[in-house]
Coordinates of C-alpha atoms in Angstrom, one line a residue:
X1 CA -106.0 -10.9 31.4
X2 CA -104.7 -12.4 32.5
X3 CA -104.9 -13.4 33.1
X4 CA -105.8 -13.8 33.5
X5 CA -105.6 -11.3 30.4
X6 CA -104.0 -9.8 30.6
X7 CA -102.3 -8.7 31.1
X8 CA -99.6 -10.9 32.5
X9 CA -101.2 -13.2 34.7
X10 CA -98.5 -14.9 36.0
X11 CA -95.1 -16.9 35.5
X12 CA -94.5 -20.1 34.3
X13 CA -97.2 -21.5 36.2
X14 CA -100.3 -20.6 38.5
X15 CA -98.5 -17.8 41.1
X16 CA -99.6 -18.5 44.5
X17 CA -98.6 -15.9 47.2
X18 CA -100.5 -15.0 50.3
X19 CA -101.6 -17.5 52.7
X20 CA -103.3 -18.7 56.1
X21 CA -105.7 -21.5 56.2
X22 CA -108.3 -21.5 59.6
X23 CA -106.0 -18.8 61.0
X24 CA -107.2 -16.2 59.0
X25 CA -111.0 -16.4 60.2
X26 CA -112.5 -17.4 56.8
X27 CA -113.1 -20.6 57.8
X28 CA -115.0 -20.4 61.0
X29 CA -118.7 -20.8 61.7
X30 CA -121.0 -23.6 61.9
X31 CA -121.0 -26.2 59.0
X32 CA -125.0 -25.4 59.1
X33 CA -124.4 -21.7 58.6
X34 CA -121.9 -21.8 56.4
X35 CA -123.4 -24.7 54.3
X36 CA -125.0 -23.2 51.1
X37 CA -122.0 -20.7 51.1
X38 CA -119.9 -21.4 48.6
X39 CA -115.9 -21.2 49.1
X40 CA -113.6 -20.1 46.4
X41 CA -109.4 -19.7 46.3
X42 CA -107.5 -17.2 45.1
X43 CA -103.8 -18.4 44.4
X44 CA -102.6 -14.8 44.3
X45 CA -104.0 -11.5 46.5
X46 CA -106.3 -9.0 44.1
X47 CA -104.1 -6.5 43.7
X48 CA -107.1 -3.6 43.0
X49 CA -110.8 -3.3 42.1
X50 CA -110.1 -0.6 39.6
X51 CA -112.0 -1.3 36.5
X52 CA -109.9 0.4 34.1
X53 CA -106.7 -0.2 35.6
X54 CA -106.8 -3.7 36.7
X55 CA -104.6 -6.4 34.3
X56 CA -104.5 -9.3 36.7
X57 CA -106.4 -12.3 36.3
X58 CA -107.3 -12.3 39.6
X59 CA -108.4 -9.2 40.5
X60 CA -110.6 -9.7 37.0
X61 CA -112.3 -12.5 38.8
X62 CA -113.8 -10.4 41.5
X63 CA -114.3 -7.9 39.3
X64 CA -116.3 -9.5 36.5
X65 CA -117.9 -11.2 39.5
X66 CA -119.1 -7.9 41.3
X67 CA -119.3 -6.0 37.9
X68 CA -121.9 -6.4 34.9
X69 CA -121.4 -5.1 31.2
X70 CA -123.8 -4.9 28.2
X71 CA -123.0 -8.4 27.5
X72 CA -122.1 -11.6 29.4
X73 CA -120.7 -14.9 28.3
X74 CA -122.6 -17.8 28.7
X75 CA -121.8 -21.5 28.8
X76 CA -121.2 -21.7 25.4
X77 CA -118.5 -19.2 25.0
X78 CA -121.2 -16.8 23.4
X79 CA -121.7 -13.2 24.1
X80 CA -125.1 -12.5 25.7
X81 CA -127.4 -9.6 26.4
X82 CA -126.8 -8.5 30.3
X83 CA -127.5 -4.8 30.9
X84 CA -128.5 -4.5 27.4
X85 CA -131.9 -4.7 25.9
X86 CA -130.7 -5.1 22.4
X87 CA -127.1 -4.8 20.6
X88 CA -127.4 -3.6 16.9
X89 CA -124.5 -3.7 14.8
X90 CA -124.5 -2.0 11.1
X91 CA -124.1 -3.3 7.8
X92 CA -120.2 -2.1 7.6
X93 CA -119.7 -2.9 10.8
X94 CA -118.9 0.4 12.0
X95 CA -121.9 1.8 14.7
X96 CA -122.7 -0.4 17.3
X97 CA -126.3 0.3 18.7
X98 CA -126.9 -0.7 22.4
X99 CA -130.2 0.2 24.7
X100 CA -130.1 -0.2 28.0
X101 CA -132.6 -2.1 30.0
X102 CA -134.9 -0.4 31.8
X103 CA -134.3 0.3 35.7
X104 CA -130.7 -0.9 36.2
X105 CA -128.9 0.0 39.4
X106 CA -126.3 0.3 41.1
X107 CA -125.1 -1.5 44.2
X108 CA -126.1 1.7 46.9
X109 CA -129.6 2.0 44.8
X110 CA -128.4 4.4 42.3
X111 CA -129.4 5.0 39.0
X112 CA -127.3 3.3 36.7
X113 CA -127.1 5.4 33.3
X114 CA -126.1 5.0 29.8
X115 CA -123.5 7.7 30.4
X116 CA -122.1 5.8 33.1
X117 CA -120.5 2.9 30.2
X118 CA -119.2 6.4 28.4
X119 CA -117.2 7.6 31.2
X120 CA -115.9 4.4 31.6
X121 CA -114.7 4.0 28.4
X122 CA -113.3 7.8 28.2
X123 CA -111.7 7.1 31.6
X124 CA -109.5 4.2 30.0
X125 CA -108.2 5.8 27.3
X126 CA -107.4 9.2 29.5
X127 CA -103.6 9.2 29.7
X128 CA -104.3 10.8 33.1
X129 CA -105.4 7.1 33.6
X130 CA -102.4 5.0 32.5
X131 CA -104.2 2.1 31.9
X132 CA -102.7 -0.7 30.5
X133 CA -105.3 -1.6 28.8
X134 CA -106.4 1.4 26.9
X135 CA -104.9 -0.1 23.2
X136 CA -108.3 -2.6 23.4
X137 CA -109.8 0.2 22.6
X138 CA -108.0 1.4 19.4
X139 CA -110.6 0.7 16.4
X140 CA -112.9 3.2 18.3
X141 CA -113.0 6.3 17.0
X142 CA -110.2 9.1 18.1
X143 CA -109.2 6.2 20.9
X144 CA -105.6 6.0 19.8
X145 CA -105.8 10.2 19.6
X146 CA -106.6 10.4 23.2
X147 CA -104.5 7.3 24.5
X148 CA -101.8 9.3 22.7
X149 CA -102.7 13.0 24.3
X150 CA -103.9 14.3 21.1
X151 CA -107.7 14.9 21.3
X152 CA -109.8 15.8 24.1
X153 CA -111.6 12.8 25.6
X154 CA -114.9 14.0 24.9
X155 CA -114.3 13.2 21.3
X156 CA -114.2 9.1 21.9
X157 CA -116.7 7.6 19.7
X158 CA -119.6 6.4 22.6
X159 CA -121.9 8.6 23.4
X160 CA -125.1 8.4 25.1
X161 CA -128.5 10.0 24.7
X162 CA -130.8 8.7 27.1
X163 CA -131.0 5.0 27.2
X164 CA -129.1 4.3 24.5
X165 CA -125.4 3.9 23.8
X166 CA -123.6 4.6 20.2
X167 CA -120.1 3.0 19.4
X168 CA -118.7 5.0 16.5
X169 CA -116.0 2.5 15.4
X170 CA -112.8 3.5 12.9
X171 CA -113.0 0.1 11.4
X172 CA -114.4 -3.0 11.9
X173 CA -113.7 -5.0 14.9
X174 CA -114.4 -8.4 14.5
X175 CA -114.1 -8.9 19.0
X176 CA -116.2 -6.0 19.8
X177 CA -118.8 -7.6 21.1
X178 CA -116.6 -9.6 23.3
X179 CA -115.1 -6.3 24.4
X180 CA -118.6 -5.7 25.3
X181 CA -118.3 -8.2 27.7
X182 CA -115.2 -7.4 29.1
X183 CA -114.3 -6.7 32.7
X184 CA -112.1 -3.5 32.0
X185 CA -115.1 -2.0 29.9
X186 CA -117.8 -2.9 33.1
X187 CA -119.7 0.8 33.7
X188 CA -118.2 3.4 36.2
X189 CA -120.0 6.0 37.9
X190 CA -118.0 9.2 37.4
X191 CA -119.5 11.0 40.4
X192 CA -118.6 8.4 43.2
X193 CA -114.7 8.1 41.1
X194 CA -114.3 11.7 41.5
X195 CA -115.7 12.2 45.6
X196 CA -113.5 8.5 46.1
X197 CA -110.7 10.0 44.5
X198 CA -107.1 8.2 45.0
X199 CA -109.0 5.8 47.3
X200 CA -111.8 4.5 44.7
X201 CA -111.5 0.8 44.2
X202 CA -108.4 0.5 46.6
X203 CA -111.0 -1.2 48.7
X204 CA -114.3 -3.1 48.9
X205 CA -115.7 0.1 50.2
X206 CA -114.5 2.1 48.0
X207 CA -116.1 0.6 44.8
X208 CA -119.4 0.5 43.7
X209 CA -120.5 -2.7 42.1
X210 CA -123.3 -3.0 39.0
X211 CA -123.0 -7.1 39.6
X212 CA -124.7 -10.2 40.7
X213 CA -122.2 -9.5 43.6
X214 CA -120.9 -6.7 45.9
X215 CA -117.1 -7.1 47.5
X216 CA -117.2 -6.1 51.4
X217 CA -114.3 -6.9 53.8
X218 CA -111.1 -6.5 51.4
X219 CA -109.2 -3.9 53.0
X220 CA -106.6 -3.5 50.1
X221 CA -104.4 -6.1 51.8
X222 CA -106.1 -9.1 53.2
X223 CA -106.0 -12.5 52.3
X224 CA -109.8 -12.9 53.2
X225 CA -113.6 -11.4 51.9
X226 CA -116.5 -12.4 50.8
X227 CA -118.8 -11.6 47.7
X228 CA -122.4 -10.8 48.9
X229 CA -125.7 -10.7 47.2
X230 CA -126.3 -7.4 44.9
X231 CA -129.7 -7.2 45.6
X232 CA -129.9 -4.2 43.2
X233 CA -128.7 -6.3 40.2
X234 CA -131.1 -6.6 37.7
X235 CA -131.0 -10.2 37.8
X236 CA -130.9 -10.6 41.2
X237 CA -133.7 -13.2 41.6
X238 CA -131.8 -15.6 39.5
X239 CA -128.5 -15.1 41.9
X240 CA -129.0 -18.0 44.3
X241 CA -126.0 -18.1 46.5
X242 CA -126.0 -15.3 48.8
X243 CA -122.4 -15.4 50.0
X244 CA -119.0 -16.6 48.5
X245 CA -116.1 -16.8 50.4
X246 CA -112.8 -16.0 48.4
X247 CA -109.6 -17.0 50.5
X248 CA -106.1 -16.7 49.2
X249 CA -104.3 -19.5 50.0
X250 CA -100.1 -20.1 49.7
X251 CA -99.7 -23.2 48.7
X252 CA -101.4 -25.1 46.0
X253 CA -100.9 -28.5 48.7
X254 CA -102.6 -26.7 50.7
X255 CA -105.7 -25.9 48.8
X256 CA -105.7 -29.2 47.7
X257 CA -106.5 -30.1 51.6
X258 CA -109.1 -27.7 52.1
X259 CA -111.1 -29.0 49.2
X260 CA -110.8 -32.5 50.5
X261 CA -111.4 -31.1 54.0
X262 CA -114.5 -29.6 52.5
X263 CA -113.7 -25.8 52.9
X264 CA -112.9 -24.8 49.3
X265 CA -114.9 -25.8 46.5
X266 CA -112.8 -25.8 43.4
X267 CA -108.7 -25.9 43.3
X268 CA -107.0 -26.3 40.4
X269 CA -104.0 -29.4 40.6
X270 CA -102.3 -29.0 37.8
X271 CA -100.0 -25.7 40.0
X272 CA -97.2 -28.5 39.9
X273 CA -96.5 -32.1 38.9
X274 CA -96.6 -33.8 42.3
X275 CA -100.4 -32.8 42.7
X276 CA -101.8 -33.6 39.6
X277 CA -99.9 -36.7 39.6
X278 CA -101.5 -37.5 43.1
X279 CA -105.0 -36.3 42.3
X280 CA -105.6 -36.9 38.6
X281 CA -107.8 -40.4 39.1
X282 CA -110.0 -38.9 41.6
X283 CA -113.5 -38.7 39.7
X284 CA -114.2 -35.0 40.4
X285 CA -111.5 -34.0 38.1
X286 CA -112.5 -32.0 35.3
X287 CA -110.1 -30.1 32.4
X288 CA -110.5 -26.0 33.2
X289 CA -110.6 -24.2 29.6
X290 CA -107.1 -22.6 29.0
X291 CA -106.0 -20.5 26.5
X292 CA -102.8 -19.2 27.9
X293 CA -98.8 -19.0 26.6
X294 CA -96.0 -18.9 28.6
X295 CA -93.0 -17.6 27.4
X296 CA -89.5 -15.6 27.5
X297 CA -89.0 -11.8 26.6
X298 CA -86.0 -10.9 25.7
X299 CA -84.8 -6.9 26.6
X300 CA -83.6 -5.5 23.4
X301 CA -83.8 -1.8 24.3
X302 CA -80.0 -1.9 24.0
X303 CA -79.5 -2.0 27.6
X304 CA -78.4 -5.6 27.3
X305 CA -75.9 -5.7 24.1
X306 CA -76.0 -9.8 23.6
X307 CA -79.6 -9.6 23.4
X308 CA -80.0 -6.8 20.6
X309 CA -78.0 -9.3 18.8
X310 CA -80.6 -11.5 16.7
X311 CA -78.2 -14.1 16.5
X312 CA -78.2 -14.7 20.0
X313 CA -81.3 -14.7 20.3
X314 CA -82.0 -17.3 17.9
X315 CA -79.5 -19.2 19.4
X316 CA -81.4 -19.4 22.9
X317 CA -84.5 -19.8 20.9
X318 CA -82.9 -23.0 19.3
X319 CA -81.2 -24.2 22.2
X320 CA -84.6 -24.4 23.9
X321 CA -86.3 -27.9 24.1
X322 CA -90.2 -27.0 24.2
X323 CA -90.8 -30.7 25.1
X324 CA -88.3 -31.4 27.6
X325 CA -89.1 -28.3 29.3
X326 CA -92.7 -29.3 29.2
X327 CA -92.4 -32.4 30.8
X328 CA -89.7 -31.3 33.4
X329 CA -92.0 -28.0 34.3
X330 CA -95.9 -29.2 34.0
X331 CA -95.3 -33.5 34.0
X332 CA -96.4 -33.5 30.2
X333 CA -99.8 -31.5 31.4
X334 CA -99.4 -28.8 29.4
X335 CA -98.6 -28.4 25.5
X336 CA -95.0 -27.5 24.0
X337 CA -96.2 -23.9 22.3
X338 CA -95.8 -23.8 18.6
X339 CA -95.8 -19.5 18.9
X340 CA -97.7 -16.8 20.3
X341 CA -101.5 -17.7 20.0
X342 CA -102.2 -20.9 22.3
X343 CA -103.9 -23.9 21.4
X344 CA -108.1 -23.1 22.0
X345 CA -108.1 -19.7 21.3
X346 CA -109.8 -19.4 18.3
X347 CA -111.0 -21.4 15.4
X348 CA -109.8 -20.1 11.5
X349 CA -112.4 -19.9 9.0
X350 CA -111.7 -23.5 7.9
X351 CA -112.7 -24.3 11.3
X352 CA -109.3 -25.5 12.2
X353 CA -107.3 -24.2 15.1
X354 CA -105.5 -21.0 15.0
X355 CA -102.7 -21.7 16.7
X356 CA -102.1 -25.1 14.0
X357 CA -102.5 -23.1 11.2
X358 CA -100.2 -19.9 12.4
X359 CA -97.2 -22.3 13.9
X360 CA -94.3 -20.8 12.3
X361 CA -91.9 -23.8 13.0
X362 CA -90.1 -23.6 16.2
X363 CA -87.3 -26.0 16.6
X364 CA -85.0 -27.6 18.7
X365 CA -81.3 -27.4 17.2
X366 CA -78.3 -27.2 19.8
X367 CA -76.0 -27.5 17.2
X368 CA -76.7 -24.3 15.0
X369 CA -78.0 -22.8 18.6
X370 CA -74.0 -23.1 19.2
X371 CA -72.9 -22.0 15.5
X372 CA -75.1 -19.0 15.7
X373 CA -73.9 -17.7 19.5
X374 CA -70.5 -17.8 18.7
X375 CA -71.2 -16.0 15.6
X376 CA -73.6 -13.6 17.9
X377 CA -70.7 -13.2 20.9
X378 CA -68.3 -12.4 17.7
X379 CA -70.4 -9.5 16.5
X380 CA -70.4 -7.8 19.7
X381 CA -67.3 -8.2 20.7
X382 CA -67.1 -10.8 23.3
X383 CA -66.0 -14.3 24.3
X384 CA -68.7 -14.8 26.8
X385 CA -72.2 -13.6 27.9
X386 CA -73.7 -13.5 31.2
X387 CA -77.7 -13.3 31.5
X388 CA -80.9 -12.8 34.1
X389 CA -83.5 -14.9 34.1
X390 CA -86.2 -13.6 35.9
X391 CA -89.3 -15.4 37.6
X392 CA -91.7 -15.0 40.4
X393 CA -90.9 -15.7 43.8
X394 CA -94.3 -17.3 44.3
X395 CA -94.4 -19.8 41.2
X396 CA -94.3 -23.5 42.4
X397 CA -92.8 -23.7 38.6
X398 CA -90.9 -21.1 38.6
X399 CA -87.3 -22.6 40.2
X400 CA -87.8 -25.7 37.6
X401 CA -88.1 -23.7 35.0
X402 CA -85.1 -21.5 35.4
X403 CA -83.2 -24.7 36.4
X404 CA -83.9 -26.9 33.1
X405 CA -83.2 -23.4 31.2
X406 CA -80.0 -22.6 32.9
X407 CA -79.1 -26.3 32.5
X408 CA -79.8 -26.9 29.0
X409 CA -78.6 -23.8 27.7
X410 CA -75.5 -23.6 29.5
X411 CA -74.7 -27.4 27.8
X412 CA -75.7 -26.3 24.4
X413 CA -74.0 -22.6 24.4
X414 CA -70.4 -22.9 25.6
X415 CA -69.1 -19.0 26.9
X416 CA -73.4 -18.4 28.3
X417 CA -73.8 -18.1 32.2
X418 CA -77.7 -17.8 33.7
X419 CA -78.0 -16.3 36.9
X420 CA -81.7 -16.8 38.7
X421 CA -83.6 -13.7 39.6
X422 CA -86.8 -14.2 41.6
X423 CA -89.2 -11.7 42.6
X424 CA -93.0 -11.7 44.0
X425 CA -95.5 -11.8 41.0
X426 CA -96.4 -7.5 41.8
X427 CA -92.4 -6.5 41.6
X428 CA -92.1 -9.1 38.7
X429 CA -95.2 -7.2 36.6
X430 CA -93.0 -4.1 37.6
X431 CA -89.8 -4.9 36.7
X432 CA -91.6 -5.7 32.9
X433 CA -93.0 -2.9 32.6
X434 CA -90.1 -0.9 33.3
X435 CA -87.6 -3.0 31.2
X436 CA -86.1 -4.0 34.5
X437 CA -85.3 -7.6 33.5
X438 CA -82.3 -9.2 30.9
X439 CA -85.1 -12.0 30.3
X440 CA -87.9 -12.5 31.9
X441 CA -90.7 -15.5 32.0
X442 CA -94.3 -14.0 31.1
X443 CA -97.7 -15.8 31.2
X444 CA -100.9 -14.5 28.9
X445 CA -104.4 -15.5 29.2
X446 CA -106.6 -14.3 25.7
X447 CA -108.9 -11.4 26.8
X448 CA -111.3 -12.5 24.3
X449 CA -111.5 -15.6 21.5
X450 CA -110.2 -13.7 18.4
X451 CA -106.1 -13.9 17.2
X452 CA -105.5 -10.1 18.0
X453 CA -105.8 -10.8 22.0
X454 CA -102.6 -11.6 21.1
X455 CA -100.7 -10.3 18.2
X456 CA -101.6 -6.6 20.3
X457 CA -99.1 -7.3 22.8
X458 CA -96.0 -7.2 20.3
X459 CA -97.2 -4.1 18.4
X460 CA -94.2 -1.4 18.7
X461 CA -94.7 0.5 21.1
X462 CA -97.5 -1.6 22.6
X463 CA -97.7 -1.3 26.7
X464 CA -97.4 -5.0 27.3
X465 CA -94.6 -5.9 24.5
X466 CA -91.9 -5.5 27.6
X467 CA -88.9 -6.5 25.2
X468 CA -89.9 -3.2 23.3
X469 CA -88.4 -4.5 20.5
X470 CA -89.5 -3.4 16.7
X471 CA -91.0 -5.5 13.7
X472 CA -92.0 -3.4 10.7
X473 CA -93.4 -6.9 9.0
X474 CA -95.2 -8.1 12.1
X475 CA -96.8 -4.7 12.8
X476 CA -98.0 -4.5 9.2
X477 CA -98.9 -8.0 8.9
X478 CA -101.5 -7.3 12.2
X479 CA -102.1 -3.5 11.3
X480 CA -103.5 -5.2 8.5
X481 CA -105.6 -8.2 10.0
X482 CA -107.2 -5.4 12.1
X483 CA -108.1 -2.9 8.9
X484 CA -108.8 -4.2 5.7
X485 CA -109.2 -7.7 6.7
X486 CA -111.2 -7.6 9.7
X487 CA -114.2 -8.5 7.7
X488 CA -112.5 -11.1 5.8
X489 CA -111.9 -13.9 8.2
X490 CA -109.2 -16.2 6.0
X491 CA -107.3 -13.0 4.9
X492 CA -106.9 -12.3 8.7
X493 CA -105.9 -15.3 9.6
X494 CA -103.2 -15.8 6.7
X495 CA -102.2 -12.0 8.0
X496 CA -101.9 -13.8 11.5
X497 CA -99.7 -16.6 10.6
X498 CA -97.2 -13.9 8.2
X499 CA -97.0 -12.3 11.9
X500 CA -96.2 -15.4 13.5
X501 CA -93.5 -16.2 11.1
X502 CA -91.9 -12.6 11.4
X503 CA -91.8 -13.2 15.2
X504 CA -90.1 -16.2 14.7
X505 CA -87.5 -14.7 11.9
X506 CA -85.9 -12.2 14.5
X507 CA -86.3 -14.0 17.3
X508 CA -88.2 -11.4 19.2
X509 CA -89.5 -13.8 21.7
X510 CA -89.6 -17.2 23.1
X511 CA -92.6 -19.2 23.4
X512 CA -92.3 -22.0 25.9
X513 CA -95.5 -23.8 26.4
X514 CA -99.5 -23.3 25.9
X515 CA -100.7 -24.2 29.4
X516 CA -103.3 -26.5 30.8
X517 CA -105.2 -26.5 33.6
X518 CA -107.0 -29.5 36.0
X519 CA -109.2 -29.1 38.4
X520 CA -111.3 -30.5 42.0
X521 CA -114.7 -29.3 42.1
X522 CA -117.2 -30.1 44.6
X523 CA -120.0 -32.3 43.0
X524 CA -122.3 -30.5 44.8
X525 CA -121.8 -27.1 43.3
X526 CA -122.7 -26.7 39.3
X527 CA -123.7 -23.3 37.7
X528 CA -119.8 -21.9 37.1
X529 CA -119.5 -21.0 34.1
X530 CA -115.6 -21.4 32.6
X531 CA -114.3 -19.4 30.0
X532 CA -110.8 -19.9 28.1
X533 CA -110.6 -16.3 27.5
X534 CA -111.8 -13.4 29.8
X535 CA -113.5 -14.1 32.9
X536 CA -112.2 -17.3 33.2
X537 CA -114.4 -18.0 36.1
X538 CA -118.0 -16.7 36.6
X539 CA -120.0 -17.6 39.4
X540 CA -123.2 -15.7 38.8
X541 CA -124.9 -18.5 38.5
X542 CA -123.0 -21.0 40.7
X543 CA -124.6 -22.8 44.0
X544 CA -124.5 -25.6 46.5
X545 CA -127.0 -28.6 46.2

């Protein structure tokens, strides 16, 4: 969403900001009270509860922890009925059929209706909105109309009468039941939006939660809340930890002590080399599913003449050692990245990996990377170039990887000079989104397990392809992986891999590494569910022996 979709979920590593350990009142209480609690880390604050608007991985955790959709992912990386009775789909692959199950509620006792999933998805796509996140809904009919300010949102393809749902679908989408799933599509209750107003989901109290879980004490600031029983969930009986303590905590050294003080539960080590190092042998370490890329965007709007240059791009692109960096960033935990889609995203239809079949051949070669930027400075006009890396402030990563980049390309590009820019994760997300950047490190986490969680971001005009750069063969390669081939699962992926390969030909971006994760987790807690894609953690079913 990240990432956790995604929505950039981050820099070049886990972003950890916040902070306070004992002293922020999370931890008190008697070990008998507190003992079947469970205690959970955030290594960033939420930054909103806003269903459609979130795109943070961590404010998707608490979300799709306090929310429910009409499907839910289960241990097996399977979509599952949740607030659906049955999910139909026709022959073509265009109608989707969903009926409610009887009685469902919401979190003050409410009714909670089949309209309620229809204003929620008319609410993402309402420009009024500006969510992010309203492209996943392009497939659906008159979506992209509305996103665009061209039809009136009334016309979106899901309507309801009575208990039932109907998805009217453009053309076949081969995730939509994942999207049926997902956290930015959970139901919203237009009545309680509208009286909330600008305050809905600014705070615990100002949401209202369909989930195994309600949020109370997060003010829209603090560091500190808890997750509570939803004793109006449908499921409620099978919920068996009443309270969950989320805490966001600084530094990942830090959480590392808590867990082994026996105050946090789970806390991933693999934030920087020095922990994992220290902690890898301990026998509660387990491998957390990832599939997430980190990588550079490059500003080619124009406002930064060297990098409209393709040659100079391809000449940093070259001049970047994937393994090096790798090893000097992550201690060889994570995986040089091949391109865009990360290593166990998806599966093609020969069963072998996506991101295998798709590598367009990314390479290491300092000596044409020199050839080409003198050629590139000549073009322009200059003798020398002078660029902005940006990262977050909060990254334990983050000054490592800007170091072995300004390093290394500094050596291999005679005339380059790399200046460091760091910013917290928010202003970083901002400064993206607004082209505010020369270059900037970016992290995505797959919304769902299907190749166009991530070919969607580059898309001209697309809200999360930052560089806003154009690729007539890469949009027509996934325009057409997502039309006429979305029913035939090899012609996709060969469309796939052509967009890979255009990426590559122009140098649009710069993939650096496909991340992985290691975590502690208390042996006596089992029932989390982790997911590569998505909610990457759900605790509906978590609880302390």
């Amino acid at each position: 969403m990240d990432t956790w979709k995604k929505v950039a979920i981050g820099a070049a590593a886990v972003v950890v900001v916040g902070g306070g350990t004992r002293a922020a009142g999370l931890w008190g209480g008697s070990s008998s009270e507190n003992s079947k609690n469970l205690s959970f880390q955030l290594p960033t604050p939420i930054q909103t509860l806003d269903i459609s608007k979130n795109t943070d991985t961590y404010s998707g955790t608490i979300i799709g922890n306090s929310g429910a959709n009409l499907m839910r992912v289960d241990s097996k990386g399977k979509a599952q009925l949740e607030l659906a009775k049955s999910v139909k789909v026709s022959d073509d692959g265009l109608k989707y059929t969903v009926v409610l199950k009887n009685g469902l509620k919401w979190s003050d006792g409410s009714k909670l209706t089949a309209q309620d999933f229809v204003y929620s998805w008319q609410r993402i796509v309402d420009p009024k909105t500006a969510s992010q996140y309203a492209y996943l809904a392009s497939g659906v009919k008159n979506a992209d109309k509305i996103a665009a300010g061209k039809a009136d949102v009334d016309t979106l393809g899901v309507t309801a009468k009575g208990n039932t749902i109907t998805f009217d679908l453009e053309r076949p989408l081969p995730q939509f039941e994942y999207l049926l799933t997902f956290s930015n599509f959970m139901p919203q209750k237009q009545s309680f939006v509208t009286k909330e107003g600008k305050k809905y989901a600014t705070t615990a109290a100002t949401s209202l939660y369909s989930g195994p879980y309600k949020v109370e004490g997060w003010n829209g600031t603090n560091n500190s809340f808890k997750l509570i029983k939803n004793d109006n969930y449908w499921d409620a009986k099978n919920i068996k930890t009443k309270q969950i303590d989320v805490q966001v905590v600084q530094k990942p050294e830090t959480a590392v002590q808590l867990y082994k003080q026996g105050k946090i539960d789970r806390v991933l080590i693999s934030n920087t080399p020095e922990l994992y190092k220290a902690n890898k042998n301990d026998k509660n370490v387990s491998k957390a599913p990832e599939a997430t890329t980190a990588y550079l965007q490059y500003n080619q709007t124009g406002k930064n003449k060297f990098l409209a240059n393709a040659k100079i791009r391809e000449a940093l692109n070259l001049a970047t050692n994937r393994k090096e960096l790798t090893d000097q960033v992550t201690a060889g935990i994570s995986t040089p990245a091949t391109g865009l889609a990360p290593e166990g995203l998806a599966k093609t239809d020969s069963g072998e990996d996506l991101a295998k079949f798709v590598a367009p051949g990314y390479k290491f070669d300092p000596k044409k990377a020199a050839t080409l930027f003198q050629e590139g400075l000549k073009e322009v006009g200059e003798s020398q170039a002078t660029f902005t890396v940006t990262s977050d402030a909060d990254s334990p990563a983050a000054k490592t990887t800007l170091d072995y980049l300004q390093g290394s390309w500094e050596k291999a590009l005679p005339g380059l000079k790399i200046n460091h820019k760091f910013v917290p994760f928010s202003q970083r997300i901002k400064d993206s989104q607004t082209q505010n950047f020369d270059i900037v490190v970016s992290l995505w986490g797959g919304d769902y397990p299907e190749g166009s969680t991530y070919y969607d971001i580059f898309k001209t005009g697309a809200s999360n392809n930052n560089g806003q750069f154009k690729n007539e063969v890469y949009d027509a390669a996934v325009n057409k992986a997502e039309s006429t081939d979305a029913l035939k699962a090899s012609a996709r992926d060969n469309d796939y891999k052509m967009a890979e390969s255009a990426l590559l030909k122009d140098s649009n971006f710069n993939p650096l590494y496909f991340r992985a994760g290691y975590a502690l987790q208390n042996p006596k807690v089992t029932g989390i569910i982790l997911n590569s894609t998505g909610l990457n953690q759900d605790w509906k079913l978590a609880v302390k022996k």
